[in-house]
Amino acid sequence: MVNLNTSESTDPRILFGKRLANVRKELGWSQEKLAIESGLARSYLSGVERGIRNIALLNICKLAGTLGVSAKDLMDIC
């Protein structure tokens, strides 16, 4: 279970969001492009990248496939 009082440096939502943003930017993709390609709302992706949305496993897999990386690569936050 995620402790909602964790610091930014240990909150897995924030760490995942930063990792997702880094992978997206390495590909030169905007949030809008990722939203269109993945079928997820841009506002949802924005919340995930800022660590304020708790992303579902299905969406992690969908984003990994869209970005051409493994879900393990996206989850490499430790």
CSV table of N, CA and C in Angstrom, one decimal:
chain,number,residue,atom,x,y,z
A,1,MET,N,0.8,-1.2,0.0
A,1,MET,CA,0.0,0.0,0.0
A,1,MET,C,0.9,1.2,0.0
A,2,VAL,N,0.5,2.2,-0.7
A,2,VAL,CA,1.3,3.5,-0.8
A,2,VAL,C,1.0,4.4,0.3
A,3,ASN,N,2.0,4.9,1.0
A,3,ASN,CA,1.8,5.8,2.1
A,3,ASN,C,1.7,7.2,1.4
A,4,LEU,N,0.5,7.8,1.6
A,4,LEU,CA,0.2,9.1,0.9
A,4,LEU,C,1.0,10.2,1.6
A,5,ASN,N,1.7,10.0,2.7
A,5,ASN,CA,2.5,11.0,3.3
A,5,ASN,C,4.0,10.8,3.0
A,6,THR,N,4.4,10.1,2.0
A,6,THR,CA,5.8,9.9,1.7
A,6,THR,C,6.3,11.2,1.1
A,7,SER,N,7.6,11.3,1.2
A,7,SER,CA,8.3,12.5,0.6
A,7,SER,C,8.3,12.3,-0.9
A,8,GLU,N,8.6,13.4,-1.6
A,8,GLU,CA,8.7,13.4,-3.0
A,8,GLU,C,9.8,12.4,-3.5
A,9,SER,N,10.8,12.3,-2.7
A,9,SER,CA,11.9,11.4,-3.2
A,9,SER,C,11.6,10.0,-3.1
A,10,THR,N,10.6,9.6,-2.3
A,10,THR,CA,10.3,8.2,-2.2
A,10,THR,C,8.9,7.8,-2.6
A,11,ASP,N,8.1,8.8,-3.0
A,11,ASP,CA,6.7,8.5,-3.4
A,11,ASP,C,6.7,7.9,-4.8
A,12,PRO,N,6.3,6.6,-4.9
A,12,PRO,CA,6.3,5.9,-6.1
A,12,PRO,C,5.5,6.6,-7.3
A,13,ARG,N,4.5,7.3,-6.9
A,13,ARG,CA,3.7,8.0,-8.0
A,13,ARG,C,4.6,9.1,-8.6
A,14,ILE,N,5.3,9.8,-7.8
A,14,ILE,CA,6.2,10.9,-8.3
A,14,ILE,C,7.4,10.3,-9.1
A,15,LEU,N,8.0,9.2,-8.5
A,15,LEU,CA,9.1,8.6,-9.2
A,15,LEU,C,8.7,8.0,-10.6
A,16,PHE,N,7.5,7.3,-10.6
A,16,PHE,CA,7.0,6.8,-11.9
A,16,PHE,C,6.7,7.9,-12.9
A,17,GLY,N,6.1,9.0,-12.4
A,17,GLY,CA,5.8,10.1,-13.3
A,17,GLY,C,7.0,10.7,-13.9
A,18,LYS,N,8.1,10.8,-13.1
A,18,LYS,CA,9.3,11.4,-13.6
A,18,LYS,C,9.9,10.4,-14.6
A,19,ARG,N,9.9,9.1,-14.4
A,19,ARG,CA,10.4,8.2,-15.3
A,19,ARG,C,9.7,8.2,-16.6
A,20,LEU,N,8.3,8.2,-16.5
A,20,LEU,CA,7.5,8.3,-17.7
A,20,LEU,C,7.8,9.5,-18.5
A,21,ALA,N,7.9,10.7,-17.9
A,21,ALA,CA,8.2,11.9,-18.6
A,21,ALA,C,9.6,11.8,-19.3
A,22,ASN,N,10.6,11.3,-18.6
A,22,ASN,CA,11.9,11.1,-19.1
A,22,ASN,C,11.9,10.3,-20.4
A,23,VAL,N,11.3,9.1,-20.3
A,23,VAL,CA,11.2,8.2,-21.5
A,23,VAL,C,10.5,8.9,-22.6
A,24,ARG,N,9.4,9.6,-22.3
A,24,ARG,CA,8.6,10.3,-23.4
A,24,ARG,C,9.5,11.4,-24.0
A,25,LYS,N,10.2,12.1,-23.2
A,25,LYS,CA,11.0,13.2,-23.8
A,25,LYS,C,12.2,12.7,-24.5
A,26,GLU,N,12.8,11.6,-24.1
A,26,GLU,CA,13.9,11.0,-24.8
A,26,GLU,C,13.5,10.6,-26.3
A,27,LEU,N,12.2,10.3,-26.4
A,27,LEU,CA,11.7,10.0,-27.8
A,27,LEU,C,11.3,11.2,-28.5
A,28,GLY,N,11.3,12.4,-27.9
A,28,GLY,CA,10.9,13.6,-28.5
A,28,GLY,C,9.4,13.8,-28.6
A,29,TRP,N,8.7,13.1,-27.8
A,29,TRP,CA,7.2,13.1,-27.8
A,29,TRP,C,6.7,14.1,-26.9
A,30,SER,N,5.6,14.8,-27.3
A,30,SER,CA,4.9,15.6,-26.4
A,30,SER,C,3.9,14.8,-25.6
A,31,GLN,N,3.3,15.3,-24.6
A,31,GLN,CA,2.2,14.6,-23.9
A,31,GLN,C,1.0,14.4,-24.8
A,32,GLU,N,0.8,15.4,-25.7
A,32,GLU,CA,-0.3,15.2,-26.7
A,32,GLU,C,-0.1,14.1,-27.6
A,33,LYS,N,1.1,13.9,-28.1
A,33,LYS,CA,1.4,12.8,-29.0
A,33,LYS,C,1.2,11.5,-28.2
A,34,LEU,N,1.7,11.4,-27.0
A,34,LEU,CA,1.6,10.2,-26.2
A,34,LEU,C,0.1,9.9,-26.0
A,35,ALA,N,-0.6,10.9,-25.7
A,35,ALA,CA,-2.1,10.7,-25.5
A,35,ALA,C,-2.8,10.2,-26.7
A,36,ILE,N,-2.5,10.7,-27.8
A,36,ILE,CA,-3.1,10.3,-29.1
A,36,ILE,C,-2.7,8.8,-29.4
A,37,GLU,N,-1.4,8.6,-29.3
A,37,GLU,CA,-0.9,7.2,-29.7
A,37,GLU,C,-1.4,6.1,-28.7
A,38,SER,N,-1.5,6.5,-27.4
A,38,SER,CA,-1.9,5.5,-26.4
A,38,SER,C,-3.4,5.4,-26.2
A,39,GLY,N,-4.1,6.4,-26.6
A,39,GLY,CA,-5.6,6.4,-26.4
A,39,GLY,C,-6.0,6.9,-25.0
A,40,LEU,N,-5.0,7.4,-24.2
A,40,LEU,CA,-5.3,8.0,-22.9
A,40,LEU,C,-5.4,9.5,-23.0
A,41,ALA,N,-6.2,10.1,-22.1
A,41,ALA,CA,-6.4,11.5,-22.1
A,41,ALA,C,-5.1,12.2,-21.7
A,42,ARG,N,-4.8,13.3,-22.4
A,42,ARG,CA,-3.6,14.1,-22.1
A,42,ARG,C,-3.7,14.6,-20.6
A,43,SER,N,-4.8,15.0,-20.1
A,43,SER,CA,-4.9,15.5,-18.8
A,43,SER,C,-4.6,14.4,-17.8
A,44,TYR,N,-5.0,13.1,-18.1
A,44,TYR,CA,-4.6,12.0,-17.2
A,44,TYR,C,-3.1,11.8,-17.2
A,45,LEU,N,-2.5,11.8,-18.4
A,45,LEU,CA,-1.0,11.7,-18.5
A,45,LEU,C,-0.3,12.8,-17.7
A,46,SER,N,-0.8,14.0,-17.8
A,46,SER,CA,-0.2,15.1,-17.1
A,46,SER,C,-0.3,14.8,-15.6
A,47,GLY,N,-1.4,14.3,-15.1
A,47,GLY,CA,-1.5,14.0,-13.7
A,47,GLY,C,-0.6,12.8,-13.2
A,48,VAL,N,-0.4,11.9,-14.1
A,48,VAL,CA,0.5,10.7,-13.8
A,48,VAL,C,1.9,11.3,-13.8
A,49,GLU,N,2.3,12.1,-14.7
A,49,GLU,CA,3.7,12.6,-14.8
A,49,GLU,C,4.0,13.5,-13.6
A,50,ARG,N,3.0,14.2,-13.1
A,50,ARG,CA,3.2,15.1,-11.9
A,50,ARG,C,3.0,14.3,-10.6
A,51,GLY,N,2.7,13.0,-10.7
A,51,GLY,CA,2.6,12.2,-9.5
A,51,GLY,C,1.3,12.4,-8.7
A,52,ILE,N,0.3,12.9,-9.3
A,52,ILE,CA,-0.9,13.1,-8.5
A,52,ILE,C,-2.0,12.1,-8.9
A,53,ARG,N,-1.7,11.3,-9.9
A,53,ARG,CA,-2.6,10.2,-10.3
A,53,ARG,C,-2.0,8.9,-10.0
A,54,ASN,N,-2.8,8.0,-9.5
A,54,ASN,CA,-2.3,6.6,-9.2
A,54,ASN,C,-2.6,5.8,-10.4
A,55,ILE,N,-1.6,5.5,-11.3
A,55,ILE,CA,-1.8,4.9,-12.6
A,55,ILE,C,-2.1,3.4,-12.4
A,56,ALA,N,-3.0,2.9,-13.2
A,56,ALA,CA,-3.4,1.5,-13.2
A,56,ALA,C,-2.4,0.6,-13.9
A,57,LEU,N,-2.2,-0.6,-13.6
A,57,LEU,CA,-1.3,-1.5,-14.2
A,57,LEU,C,-1.6,-1.7,-15.7
A,58,LEU,N,-2.9,-1.7,-16.1
A,58,LEU,CA,-3.2,-1.8,-17.5
A,58,LEU,C,-2.7,-0.6,-18.3
A,59,ASN,N,-2.8,0.6,-17.7
A,59,ASN,CA,-2.3,1.8,-18.3
A,59,ASN,C,-0.8,1.8,-18.4
A,60,ILE,N,-0.1,1.2,-17.4
A,60,ILE,CA,1.4,1.1,-17.5
A,60,ILE,C,1.8,0.3,-18.7
A,61,CYS,N,1.1,-0.8,-18.8
A,61,CYS,CA,1.4,-1.7,-19.9
A,61,CYS,C,1.0,-1.1,-21.3
A,62,LYS,N,-0.1,-0.3,-21.3
A,62,LYS,CA,-0.4,0.4,-22.6
A,62,LYS,C,0.6,1.4,-22.9
A,63,LEU,N,1.1,2.2,-21.9
A,63,LEU,CA,2.1,3.2,-22.2
A,63,LEU,C,3.4,2.6,-22.6
A,64,ALA,N,3.8,1.5,-22.0
A,64,ALA,CA,5.1,0.9,-22.3
A,64,ALA,C,5.0,0.4,-23.8
A,65,GLY,N,3.9,-0.3,-24.1
A,65,GLY,CA,3.8,-0.7,-25.5
A,65,GLY,C,3.8,0.4,-26.5
A,66,THR,N,3.1,1.5,-26.2
A,66,THR,CA,3.1,2.7,-27.1
A,66,THR,C,4.5,3.3,-27.2
A,67,LEU,N,5.2,3.4,-26.1
A,67,LEU,CA,6.6,4.0,-26.1
A,67,LEU,C,7.7,3.0,-26.7
A,68,GLY,N,7.3,1.7,-26.8
A,68,GLY,CA,8.3,0.8,-27.3
A,68,GLY,C,9.3,0.3,-26.3
A,69,VAL,N,8.9,0.4,-25.0
A,69,VAL,CA,9.7,-0.1,-23.9
A,69,VAL,C,9.0,-1.1,-23.1
A,70,SER,N,9.7,-1.8,-22.2
A,70,SER,CA,9.0,-2.8,-21.4
A,70,SER,C,8.3,-2.1,-20.2
A,71,ALA,N,7.3,-2.7,-19.6
A,71,ALA,CA,6.7,-2.2,-18.4
A,71,ALA,C,7.8,-2.1,-17.3
A,72,LYS,N,8.7,-3.1,-17.3
A,72,LYS,CA,9.8,-3.2,-16.4
A,72,LYS,C,10.6,-1.9,-16.5
A,73,ASP,N,10.9,-1.5,-17.7
A,73,ASP,CA,11.7,-0.2,-17.9
A,73,ASP,C,11.0,1.0,-17.3
A,74,LEU,N,9.7,1.1,-17.5
A,74,LEU,CA,8.9,2.2,-16.9
A,74,LEU,C,8.9,2.1,-15.4
A,75,MET,N,8.9,0.9,-14.9
A,75,MET,CA,8.9,0.7,-13.4
A,75,MET,C,10.2,0.8,-12.8
A,76,ASP,N,11.3,1.1,-13.5
A,76,ASP,CA,12.6,1.1,-13.0
A,76,ASP,C,12.8,2.4,-12.2
A,77,ILE,N,12.2,2.5,-11.0
A,77,ILE,CA,12.2,3.7,-10.3
A,77,ILE,C,12.9,3.6,-8.9
A,78,CYS,N,13.4,2.5,-8.6
A,78,CYS,CA,14.1,2.3,-7.3
A,78,CYS,C,15.6,2.4,-7.5
